């Protein structure tokens, strides 16, 4: 929260336990960007129900998670296929959009090493712009066999 406040000082941040605290406010949209994989397995269903409770009717949940194509790391409880992810949300939400994103291959790994590493970072707007356009055109969208992440837009039932 302190980092978020430093970057966005005009926003009011609240820390609450979504499962155990009573949250009176309702929201039109919630984002879970690289969050759900950090929820312990035994709490996932309660977390999803609690998320649904604080959304207004027809509220939207935007979600990204690592795909099972990526090995699970020490900070994550699980990674997901489309089916394993949707099973958690299907009772409370309907899927409106799904995208497989962040295609990985050897060329992208080499480009990443050239752009940012322990020795240098390229700060040229021109080169960064070229890299970004290349990434967006070739690597941002993927399929379920080549992606690094899944994006879902879910609507509360």
C-alpha positions as CSV (number, residue, x, y, z in Angstrom):
1,X,0.0,0.0,0.0
2,X,2.8,2.4,0.8
3,X,4.2,1.9,-2.8
4,X,0.8,2.4,-4.3
5,X,0.3,5.6,-2.2
6,X,3.7,6.9,-3.3
7,X,2.8,6.4,-6.9
8,X,-0.9,7.5,-6.6
9,X,-1.2,9.8,-3.5
10,X,-4.7,11.0,-4.3
11,X,-6.3,7.5,-4.0
12,X,-7.7,6.1,-0.8
13,X,-6.3,2.6,-0.1
14,X,-7.9,0.2,2.3
15,X,-6.4,-3.1,3.6
16,X,-9.1,-5.7,4.4
17,X,-9.4,-9.5,4.6
18,X,-11.9,-10.2,1.9
19,X,-12.9,-13.5,3.4
20,X,-13.2,-12.7,7.1
21,X,-14.0,-8.9,7.2
22,X,-17.4,-7.4,6.6
23,X,-17.1,-5.2,3.6
24,X,-20.1,-2.8,3.3
25,X,-19.1,-1.2,-0.1
26,X,-20.1,-2.7,-3.4
27,X,-18.0,-2.3,-6.6
28,X,-18.8,-2.2,-10.3
29,X,-15.5,-3.8,-11.2
30,X,-12.7,-5.7,-9.4
31,X,-9.2,-6.4,-10.8
32,X,-7.2,-9.5,-9.7
33,X,-4.1,-9.0,-11.8
34,X,-1.6,-11.7,-10.8
35,X,-3.3,-12.3,-7.4
36,X,-5.3,-15.5,-7.5
37,X,-2.3,-17.8,-7.8
38,X,-1.2,-16.4,-4.3
39,X,-4.4,-17.6,-2.6
40,X,-3.9,-20.9,-0.6
41,X,-5.8,-23.8,-2.2
42,X,-8.1,-24.3,0.8
43,X,-9.2,-20.6,0.6
44,X,-9.8,-20.3,-3.2
45,X,-13.5,-21.1,-3.1
46,X,-14.2,-18.7,-0.2
47,X,-12.1,-16.0,-1.9
48,X,-14.2,-16.3,-5.1
49,X,-17.5,-16.1,-3.1
50,X,-16.3,-13.1,-1.2
51,X,-15.2,-11.4,-4.4
52,X,-18.7,-12.0,-5.8
53,X,-20.4,-10.6,-2.7
54,X,-18.7,-7.2,-3.0
55,X,-19.6,-6.8,-6.6
56,X,-22.7,-5.0,-7.7
57,X,-25.2,-7.0,-9.8
58,X,-23.7,-7.6,-13.2
59,X,-20.3,-6.4,-11.8
60,X,-17.2,-7.3,-13.7
61,X,-14.1,-9.2,-12.5
62,X,-10.9,-8.8,-14.6
63,X,-8.4,-11.5,-13.8
64,X,-5.0,-12.6,-15.0
65,X,-3.1,-15.7,-13.7
66,X,-0.1,-17.7,-14.8
67,X,-0.8,-20.5,-17.2
68,X,0.3,-24.1,-16.4
69,X,2.8,-23.7,-19.3
70,X,4.9,-21.8,-16.6
71,X,6.4,-23.9,-13.7
72,X,4.9,-23.0,-10.3
73,X,7.3,-20.9,-8.3
74,X,7.8,-20.6,-4.5
75,X,5.4,-17.7,-4.1
76,X,2.5,-19.3,-6.0
77,X,0.2,-22.1,-4.8
78,X,-0.9,-23.0,-8.4
79,X,-0.9,-22.1,-12.0
80,X,-3.9,-22.7,-14.2
81,X,-5.3,-24.1,-17.4
82,X,-8.6,-22.5,-18.7
83,X,-10.6,-25.4,-17.3
84,X,-9.0,-25.5,-13.8
85,X,-9.4,-21.7,-13.5
86,X,-13.0,-21.5,-14.6
87,X,-14.0,-24.3,-12.1
88,X,-13.4,-21.9,-9.3
89,X,-15.5,-19.1,-10.8
90,X,-18.3,-20.9,-12.6
91,X,-20.9,-20.9,-9.8
92,X,-20.6,-17.1,-9.3
93,X,-19.6,-15.8,-12.7
94,X,-20.0,-16.2,-16.4
95,X,-17.0,-15.9,-18.7
96,X,-17.3,-12.9,-21.1
97,X,-13.8,-13.0,-22.6
98,X,-10.8,-15.2,-22.5
99,X,-7.4,-14.4,-23.9
100,X,-4.2,-16.4,-23.8
101,X,-1.4,-13.8,-23.5
102,X,2.4,-13.4,-23.3
103,X,3.7,-15.9,-25.8
104,X,7.2,-17.1,-25.0
105,X,10.0,-18.3,-27.2
106,X,13.8,-18.2,-27.5
107,X,13.9,-14.9,-29.5
108,X,11.8,-13.1,-26.9
109,X,14.1,-14.4,-24.2
110,X,17.1,-13.0,-26.1
111,X,15.3,-9.7,-26.6
112,X,14.5,-9.4,-22.9
113,X,18.1,-10.1,-22.0
114,X,19.2,-7.3,-24.4
115,X,16.6,-4.9,-23.1
116,X,17.0,-5.4,-19.4
117,X,19.7,-7.3,-17.5
118,X,22.2,-6.8,-14.6
119,X,24.7,-4.9,-16.8
120,X,22.5,-2.4,-18.6
121,X,19.0,-1.2,-19.3
122,X,18.2,0.4,-22.7
123,X,16.5,3.7,-22.1
124,X,16.2,4.8,-25.7
125,X,12.6,5.8,-26.4
126,X,13.1,4.8,-30.1
127,X,14.5,1.3,-29.3
128,X,11.9,0.7,-26.5
129,X,9.1,1.8,-28.9
130,X,10.3,-0.7,-31.6
131,X,10.6,-3.5,-28.9
132,X,7.1,-2.7,-27.6
133,X,5.5,-2.7,-31.1
134,X,7.3,-6.0,-31.9
135,X,6.2,-7.5,-28.6
136,X,2.6,-6.4,-29.1
137,X,2.4,-7.6,-32.7
138,X,4.2,-11.0,-32.2
139,X,4.2,-12.0,-28.6
140,X,1.3,-10.4,-26.6
141,X,-1.5,-12.7,-27.9
142,X,-0.9,-16.5,-27.8
143,X,-2.8,-19.7,-27.6
144,X,-3.2,-22.2,-24.8
145,X,-0.1,-24.1,-25.8
146,X,2.3,-21.1,-26.1
147,X,0.9,-18.6,-23.5
148,X,2.4,-17.6,-20.2
149,X,-0.8,-16.2,-18.8
150,X,-4.6,-16.3,-19.0
151,X,-6.8,-13.2,-19.0
152,X,-10.5,-13.6,-18.1
153,X,-13.3,-11.0,-18.0
154,X,-16.0,-12.5,-15.8
155,X,-19.5,-11.1,-15.2
156,X,-21.3,-11.7,-11.9
157,X,-24.3,-14.0,-12.2
